[in-house]
């Protein structure tokens, strides 16, 4: 039996992405969990492109506009994400500054670049490599952590309400930033990593395969 | 069971490779994995987990839910003025400032989705134990996985810790009992996600309505 080294799509089999059941490709819905079946995720490419580009555009106001205003004794000081980090550095809170920098600036940027690169790879029919699938898994895993700043703002805004003694209010960049987080998570979810490998199946009918590793 | 000779076969989720995986029955090691030879995706994990223990974990989580969300997470004091905040209060502060969608996002990811996932799991495990209602349970169990990445309790806990340090130079900040419950709830969710074997649950849900 030489079933091991072929793709499901060539054998008329579809994986149910919700419950991992192997279904026949003449079935419309999964017999076990009744979710919709498709050979690949529906409109994966156009959907991820649209979401990624929208997130890229919103990344700009997220970083340029004010994310919150901290006022002490009456005078308010609007902060952007970056100036908030600079304040932390000036107060010598380097660890937190680093954490916020990674979660709020680096991770969203990295996600956008990786999504863009993955989509470009599929579009240009570049062969799948280990790097691509590793990058895909990386953005799926780290994407959610960008919510950190939104949670911090909600906590500060809820706590620091002392009238003229001190208040924290959220700014418009919070909208843009939350949208970037949601859109990139959605884009990564819409992207179908199997498209990367489909390209390699076209170029080379026999993908090089090692013995399965059960370790 | 209509199996069409597909026993022991898996389709890789990330690269669509058809792989034959070994039976784990003879290998006693916990957390042994069958990995896709082409892309490294974990096709199946040997993970004998008991439905009753899972149910006990879910009930623990549900019991922790109310105190975690009703009791104050943080309290803060400036010149004798004490303010306490729960998760909800923070979200409502955003709501009052006009950031309505962002407020709902916080409520959804930190409160509603974690609760929803526990309730779904409770229903699914009950369905498996009582061997009934499998079709509804299967529909609901799909949402459990879909909602997985949108429940963000651990991120919320980290944000609380950062807020404490950020506020420390402004005022006296104290940790409330709510935070302890919240952290415990987060740990329960973490243990469930490690302990639960969705493959086995799906098999049990599938068994009955096929026969
Ligand atoms: Zn299914
Ligand atoms: Zn694979």
Coordinates of C-alpha atoms and ligand atoms in Angstrom, one line a residue:
Chain A
X1 CA 0.0 0.0 0.0
X2 CA 1.5 3.3 -1.1
X3 CA -1.1 5.5 0.6
X4 CA 1.3 7.0 3.0
X5 CA 3.0 9.4 0.6
X6 CA 0.2 11.1 -1.2
X7 CA -2.0 14.1 -0.6
X8 CA -5.6 13.7 0.6
X9 CA -6.8 15.9 -2.3
X10 CA -5.4 13.4 -4.8
X11 CA -7.1 10.5 -3.1
X12 CA -10.5 12.1 -2.9
X13 CA -10.3 12.6 0.8
X14 CA -11.1 15.8 2.7
X15 CA -10.0 16.5 6.3
X16 CA -12.7 18.0 8.5
X17 CA -10.8 21.0 10.0
X18 CA -13.1 21.1 13.0
X19 CA -13.0 17.5 14.2
X20 CA -10.1 16.1 12.1
X21 CA -12.3 13.3 10.6
X22 CA -11.2 12.1 7.2
X23 CA -14.2 12.5 4.9
X24 CA -15.0 11.6 1.3
X25 CA -14.9 14.5 -1.1
X26 CA -18.4 13.9 -2.3
X27 CA -19.7 14.8 1.1
X28 CA -20.9 18.4 1.7
X29 CA -20.8 18.4 5.4
X30 CA -18.8 16.3 7.9
X31 CA -20.9 13.3 9.1
X32 CA -19.5 13.6 12.6
X33 CA -19.7 17.3 13.4
X34 CA -21.8 18.7 10.5
X35 CA -19.3 21.4 9.7
X36 CA -18.9 22.4 6.1
X37 CA -16.3 20.5 4.1
X38 CA -13.9 22.0 1.5
X39 CA -10.7 20.8 -0.2
X40 CA -9.0 24.0 0.9
X41 CA -10.2 26.8 3.1
X42 CA -12.8 28.9 1.2
X43 CA -11.3 32.0 -0.6
X44 CA -8.2 31.6 1.6
X45 CA -5.9 33.8 -0.5
X46 CA -8.2 36.7 -1.2
X47 CA -9.6 36.7 2.3
X48 CA -6.1 36.7 4.0
X49 CA -4.8 39.4 1.5
X50 CA -7.8 41.7 2.3
X51 CA -7.4 41.3 6.0
X52 CA -3.6 41.6 6.0
X53 CA -3.7 44.8 3.9
X54 CA -6.5 46.3 6.1
X55 CA -4.4 45.6 9.2
X56 CA -1.3 47.1 7.5
X57 CA -3.2 50.3 6.9
X58 CA -4.6 50.4 10.5
X59 CA -1.1 49.8 11.9
X60 CA -0.2 53.4 11.0
X61 CA -2.9 55.2 13.0
X62 CA -2.4 52.6 15.8
X63 CA 1.2 53.9 16.2
X64 CA 0.7 57.6 15.3
X65 CA -2.5 58.5 17.3
X66 CA -2.7 58.7 21.0
X67 CA -3.4 55.4 22.8
X68 CA -4.0 57.0 26.2
X69 CA -3.9 60.2 28.1
X70 CA -2.4 60.2 31.6
X71 CA -3.2 63.3 33.6
X72 CA -1.8 64.1 36.9
X73 CA -3.0 67.2 38.8
X74 CA -4.9 68.6 35.9
X75 CA -2.4 68.6 33.1
X76 CA -2.9 65.7 30.6
X77 CA -0.2 64.2 28.6
X78 CA -1.4 62.2 25.5
X79 CA 0.8 59.2 24.8
X80 CA 1.4 57.1 21.7
X81 CA 2.4 53.5 22.0
X82 CA 6.1 54.5 21.4
X83 CA 6.1 57.5 23.8
X84 CA 4.5 55.3 26.4
X85 CA 7.4 52.9 26.1
X86 CA 9.9 55.8 26.3
X87 CA 8.2 57.0 29.5
X88 CA 8.7 53.5 30.9
X89 CA 12.4 53.5 29.9
X90 CA 12.9 57.0 31.5
X91 CA 11.3 55.6 34.7
X92 CA 13.9 52.8 34.5
X93 CA 11.2 50.0 34.1
X94 CA 13.2 48.3 31.4
X95 CA 11.7 44.9 31.6
X96 CA 8.1 46.2 31.2
X97 CA 9.2 48.6 28.5
X98 CA 10.7 45.6 26.7
X99 CA 7.6 43.5 27.2
X100 CA 5.3 46.2 25.9
X101 CA 7.6 46.9 23.0
X102 CA 7.5 43.3 22.0
X103 CA 3.8 42.8 22.4
X104 CA 2.6 46.1 21.0
X105 CA 5.1 47.0 18.3
X106 CA 7.3 44.0 17.4
X107 CA 4.6 41.3 17.3
X108 CA 2.1 43.1 15.2
X109 CA 4.8 44.2 12.8
X110 CA 6.3 40.7 12.6
X111 CA 2.8 39.3 12.0
X112 CA 2.1 41.6 9.2
X113 CA 5.4 41.0 7.5
X114 CA 5.2 37.2 7.8
X115 CA 1.6 37.2 6.5
X116 CA 2.6 39.3 3.6
X117 CA 5.6 37.1 2.9
X118 CA 3.6 33.9 3.1
X119 CA 0.9 35.2 0.8
X120 CA 3.5 36.4 -1.6
X121 CA 5.1 32.9 -1.5
X122 CA 1.9 31.2 -2.5
X123 CA 1.1 33.8 -5.1
X124 CA 4.6 33.5 -6.7
X125 CA 4.4 29.7 -6.5
X126 CA 7.5 29.5 -4.4
X127 CA 8.4 26.0 -3.0
X128 CA 7.4 25.3 0.5
X129 CA 10.2 25.2 3.0
X130 CA 10.5 24.5 6.6
X131 CA 10.9 28.2 7.3
X132 CA 7.5 29.0 5.9
X133 CA 5.6 26.5 8.0
X134 CA 7.6 27.5 11.1
X135 CA 6.8 31.2 10.5
X136 CA 3.1 30.3 10.0
X137 CA 3.0 28.5 13.3
X138 CA 4.9 31.3 15.0
X139 CA 2.3 33.9 14.1
X140 CA -0.6 31.7 15.0
X141 CA 1.0 31.3 18.4
X142 CA 2.2 34.8 19.3
X143 CA -0.6 36.8 17.6
X144 CA -2.9 36.9 20.6
X145 CA -0.3 38.4 22.9
X146 CA -0.7 41.8 21.3
X147 CA -3.9 42.2 23.3
X148 CA -1.7 43.0 26.3
X149 CA -1.7 46.7 25.7
X150 CA -5.5 46.8 25.3
X151 CA -5.9 45.0 28.6
X152 CA -3.5 47.3 30.4
X153 CA -5.4 50.4 29.1
X154 CA -8.7 49.0 30.3
X155 CA -7.2 48.3 33.7
X156 CA -5.6 51.8 34.0
X157 CA -8.7 53.5 32.8
X158 CA -10.9 51.6 35.2
X159 CA -8.6 52.2 38.2
X160 CA -7.2 55.7 37.8
X161 CA -10.3 57.9 38.1
X162 CA -9.5 60.4 40.8
X163 CA -10.7 63.6 39.2
X164 CA -8.0 66.3 39.3
X165 CA -5.6 64.1 41.3
X166 CA -5.1 61.8 38.3
X167 CA -7.0 60.1 35.5
X168 CA -6.2 57.8 32.6
X169 CA -8.4 57.9 29.5
X170 CA -8.0 55.8 26.4
X171 CA -7.4 57.4 23.0
X172 CA -8.4 56.7 19.4
X173 CA -5.3 54.6 18.7
X174 CA -6.8 51.9 21.0
X175 CA -9.5 51.4 18.3
X176 CA -7.0 51.1 15.5
X177 CA -4.7 48.9 17.6
X178 CA -7.4 46.5 18.7
X179 CA -8.5 46.2 15.0
X180 CA -5.0 45.4 14.0
X181 CA -4.9 42.5 16.5
X182 CA -8.2 41.1 15.5
X183 CA -7.6 41.5 11.8
X184 CA -4.2 39.8 11.9
X185 CA -5.5 36.9 14.0
X186 CA -8.4 36.5 11.5
X187 CA -6.0 36.7 8.5
X188 CA -3.7 34.1 10.0
X189 CA -6.8 31.9 10.6
X190 CA -8.0 32.3 7.0
X191 CA -4.6 31.4 5.5
X192 CA -4.5 27.8 4.5
X193 CA -0.9 26.4 5.0
X194 CA -1.7 23.5 2.6
X195 CA -1.5 26.0 -0.2
X196 CA 2.2 26.3 0.4
X197 CA 2.6 22.6 -0.1
X198 CA 0.3 22.4 -3.1
X199 CA 2.8 24.5 -4.9
X200 CA 5.6 22.0 -4.2
X201 CA 3.3 19.2 -5.4
X202 CA 3.0 20.9 -8.7
X203 CA 6.7 21.5 -9.1
X204 CA 7.7 18.1 -8.0
X205 CA 5.5 15.1 -8.0
X206 CA 7.5 13.2 -5.5
X207 CA 8.2 15.3 -2.4
X208 CA 11.2 14.1 -0.6
X209 CA 9.9 12.4 2.5
X210 CA 11.7 11.0 5.4
X211 CA 10.5 8.0 7.4
X212 CA 7.8 9.1 9.8
X213 CA 9.1 10.0 13.2
X214 CA 7.1 8.8 16.1
X215 CA 9.4 9.9 18.8
Chain B
X1 CA -18.8 1.7 11.4
X2 CA -18.3 2.9 7.8
X3 CA -14.6 3.2 7.8
X4 CA -13.5 2.5 4.2
X5 CA -10.2 1.1 5.4
X6 CA -9.2 4.5 6.8
X7 CA -8.2 3.1 10.2
X8 CA -4.8 4.4 11.4
X9 CA -4.7 6.9 8.6
X10 CA -4.5 10.7 9.3
X11 CA -4.6 13.6 6.9
X12 CA -2.1 16.3 7.9
X13 CA -3.9 19.5 8.7
X14 CA -1.1 21.7 7.6
X15 CA 0.1 20.0 4.4
X16 CA -2.6 17.5 3.4
X17 CA -0.3 14.5 3.5
X18 CA -1.9 11.2 4.0
X19 CA 0.0 9.4 6.8
X20 CA -0.4 6.0 8.4
X21 CA 0.2 6.3 12.1
X22 CA 0.9 3.5 14.5
X23 CA -1.5 2.4 17.2
X24 CA -0.6 3.7 20.6
X25 CA -2.2 0.9 22.4
X26 CA 1.1 -1.0 23.0
X27 CA 3.2 2.0 23.9
X28 CA 2.6 3.1 27.5
X29 CA 4.4 6.4 27.3
X30 CA 2.2 9.5 27.9
X31 CA 2.4 12.3 25.4
X32 CA 4.0 10.2 22.7
X33 CA 3.4 11.9 19.4
X34 CA 2.8 10.9 15.8
X35 CA 4.3 13.7 13.8
X36 CA 3.8 14.6 10.1
X37 CA 7.0 13.5 8.3
X38 CA 6.7 16.4 5.8
X39 CA 5.8 19.4 7.9
X40 CA 6.2 18.3 11.5
X41 CA 2.5 18.9 12.5
X42 CA 1.5 16.8 15.5
X43 CA -1.1 14.3 14.0
X44 CA -2.0 12.6 17.2
X45 CA -0.8 12.5 20.8
X46 CA -1.1 9.5 23.0
X47 CA -2.9 10.9 25.9
X48 CA -5.1 8.7 28.0
X49 CA -7.3 11.2 29.9
X50 CA -10.3 10.3 31.9
X51 CA -13.6 11.9 31.2
X52 CA -14.4 12.2 34.9
X53 CA -11.2 14.0 35.8
X54 CA -11.8 16.4 32.9
X55 CA -15.3 17.0 34.2
X56 CA -13.9 17.6 37.7
X57 CA -11.5 20.2 36.2
X58 CA -14.3 21.9 34.3
X59 CA -16.5 22.1 37.5
X60 CA -13.6 23.6 39.4
X61 CA -13.2 26.2 36.7
X62 CA -16.9 27.0 36.7
X63 CA -16.9 27.4 40.5
X64 CA -13.9 29.8 40.3
X65 CA -15.6 31.9 37.6
X66 CA -17.9 34.0 39.8
X67 CA -15.4 35.0 42.5
X68 CA -12.8 35.7 39.8
X69 CA -15.1 38.1 38.1
X70 CA -17.0 39.6 41.0
X71 CA -14.2 40.2 43.5
X72 CA -11.8 43.2 42.9
X73 CA -8.7 42.3 40.9
X74 CA -6.8 45.4 42.0
X75 CA -7.4 48.2 44.4
X76 CA -5.6 51.5 44.5
X77 CA -5.3 54.3 46.9
X78 CA -4.4 58.0 46.4
X79 CA -4.7 60.3 49.4
X80 CA -7.2 58.2 51.2
X81 CA -9.4 57.6 48.1
X82 CA -9.7 53.9 47.5
X83 CA -10.8 52.5 44.1
X84 CA -11.3 48.9 43.3
X85 CA -11.4 47.4 39.9
X86 CA -12.8 44.1 38.6
X87 CA -12.3 42.9 35.0
X88 CA -15.7 44.3 34.1
X89 CA -15.1 47.7 35.6
X90 CA -12.0 48.2 33.4
X91 CA -14.0 47.3 30.3
X92 CA -16.9 49.6 31.3
X93 CA -14.4 52.5 31.7
X94 CA -13.5 52.0 28.0
X95 CA -17.2 51.9 27.2
X96 CA -17.8 55.2 28.9
X97 CA -15.0 56.8 27.0
X98 CA -16.6 55.9 23.7
X99 CA -14.4 52.9 22.9
X100 CA -17.4 50.6 22.8
X101 CA -16.1 48.0 20.4
X102 CA -12.8 47.8 22.3
X103 CA -14.7 47.4 25.6
X104 CA -16.7 44.5 24.1
X105 CA -13.5 42.9 22.9
X106 CA -12.1 43.0 26.4
X107 CA -15.3 41.6 27.9
X108 CA -15.4 38.9 25.2
X109 CA -11.8 37.7 25.4
X110 CA -11.3 38.0 29.2
X111 CA -14.7 37.0 30.5
X112 CA -17.3 35.6 28.1
X113 CA -15.2 33.3 25.9
X114 CA -13.4 31.6 28.8
X115 CA -16.8 31.0 30.4
X116 CA -18.3 29.8 27.2
X117 CA -15.5 27.3 26.6
X118 CA -16.0 25.8 30.1
X119 CA -19.8 25.5 29.6
X120 CA -19.3 23.9 26.2
X121 CA -16.9 21.4 27.6
X122 CA -19.2 20.7 30.5
X123 CA -22.0 19.8 28.1
X124 CA -19.8 17.7 25.8
X125 CA -18.4 15.7 28.7
X126 CA -21.9 15.1 30.1
X127 CA -23.0 14.0 26.7
X128 CA -20.1 11.5 26.6
X129 CA -20.8 10.2 30.1
X130 CA -24.5 9.8 29.6
X131 CA -24.0 8.6 25.9
X132 CA -26.8 10.9 24.7
X133 CA -27.2 14.2 22.9
X134 CA -24.2 13.5 20.8
X135 CA -25.3 15.5 17.8
X136 CA -25.8 18.7 19.7
X137 CA -22.6 18.1 21.6
X138 CA -20.6 17.6 18.4
X139 CA -21.9 21.0 17.1
X140 CA -20.9 22.7 20.3
X141 CA -17.5 21.0 20.6
X142 CA -16.6 22.6 17.2
X143 CA -16.9 26.0 18.9
X144 CA -14.6 24.9 21.7
X145 CA -11.7 24.7 19.4
X146 CA -12.7 27.7 17.3
X147 CA -12.8 29.9 20.4
X148 CA -9.5 28.6 21.8
X149 CA -7.2 31.4 20.7
X150 CA -9.9 34.1 21.5
X151 CA -9.9 33.3 25.2
X152 CA -7.0 35.4 26.6
X153 CA -7.0 34.9 30.4
X154 CA -3.2 34.4 30.6
X155 CA -2.6 37.6 28.7
X156 CA -5.0 39.4 31.0
X157 CA -3.1 38.2 34.1
X158 CA 0.2 39.5 32.6
X159 CA -1.5 42.8 31.9
X160 CA -2.6 43.0 35.6
X161 CA 1.0 42.4 36.7
X162 CA 2.3 45.1 34.4
X163 CA -0.3 47.6 35.6
X164 CA 0.7 47.0 39.2
X165 CA 4.2 47.9 38.5
X166 CA 3.2 50.9 36.3
X167 CA 1.0 52.3 39.0
X168 CA 3.3 51.7 41.8
X169 CA 4.9 55.1 41.7
X170 CA 1.6 56.9 41.5
X171 CA -0.2 55.3 44.4
X172 CA -0.6 52.3 46.7
X173 CA -1.7 49.4 44.7
X174 CA -3.0 46.2 46.3
X175 CA -3.8 42.8 44.8
X176 CA -7.5 41.8 45.4
X177 CA -8.8 38.3 46.1
X178 CA -10.3 38.4 42.6
X179 CA -6.9 38.2 41.1
X180 CA -6.0 35.0 43.0
X181 CA -9.3 33.4 41.7
X182 CA -8.6 34.7 38.3
X183 CA -5.1 33.2 38.2
X184 CA -6.5 29.9 39.6
X185 CA -9.1 29.9 36.9
X186 CA -6.4 30.5 34.3
X187 CA -4.4 27.6 35.6
X188 CA -7.4 25.3 35.5
X189 CA -8.0 26.3 31.9
X190 CA -4.3 25.6 31.2
X191 CA -4.4 22.2 32.8
X192 CA -7.6 21.3 30.9
X193 CA -6.0 22.3 27.6
X194 CA -3.0 20.1 28.4
X195 CA -5.0 17.2 29.8
X196 CA -7.9 17.0 27.4
X197 CA -7.7 14.6 24.5
X198 CA -9.9 16.1 21.8
X199 CA -9.2 13.2 19.5
X200 CA -10.7 10.7 21.9
X201 CA -13.7 12.9 22.7
X202 CA -14.4 13.3 19.0
X203 CA -14.2 9.5 18.5
X204 CA -16.7 9.0 21.3
X205 CA -19.0 11.6 20.0
X206 CA -18.8 10.0 16.6
X207 CA -19.3 6.4 17.7
X208 CA -22.9 6.6 18.7
X209 CA -24.7 8.4 15.9
X210 CA -22.9 6.2 13.3
X211 CA -24.1 3.0 14.8
Ligands
LIG1 ZN1 -16.1 17.1 11.4
LIG2 ZN1 2.1 17.7 7.3

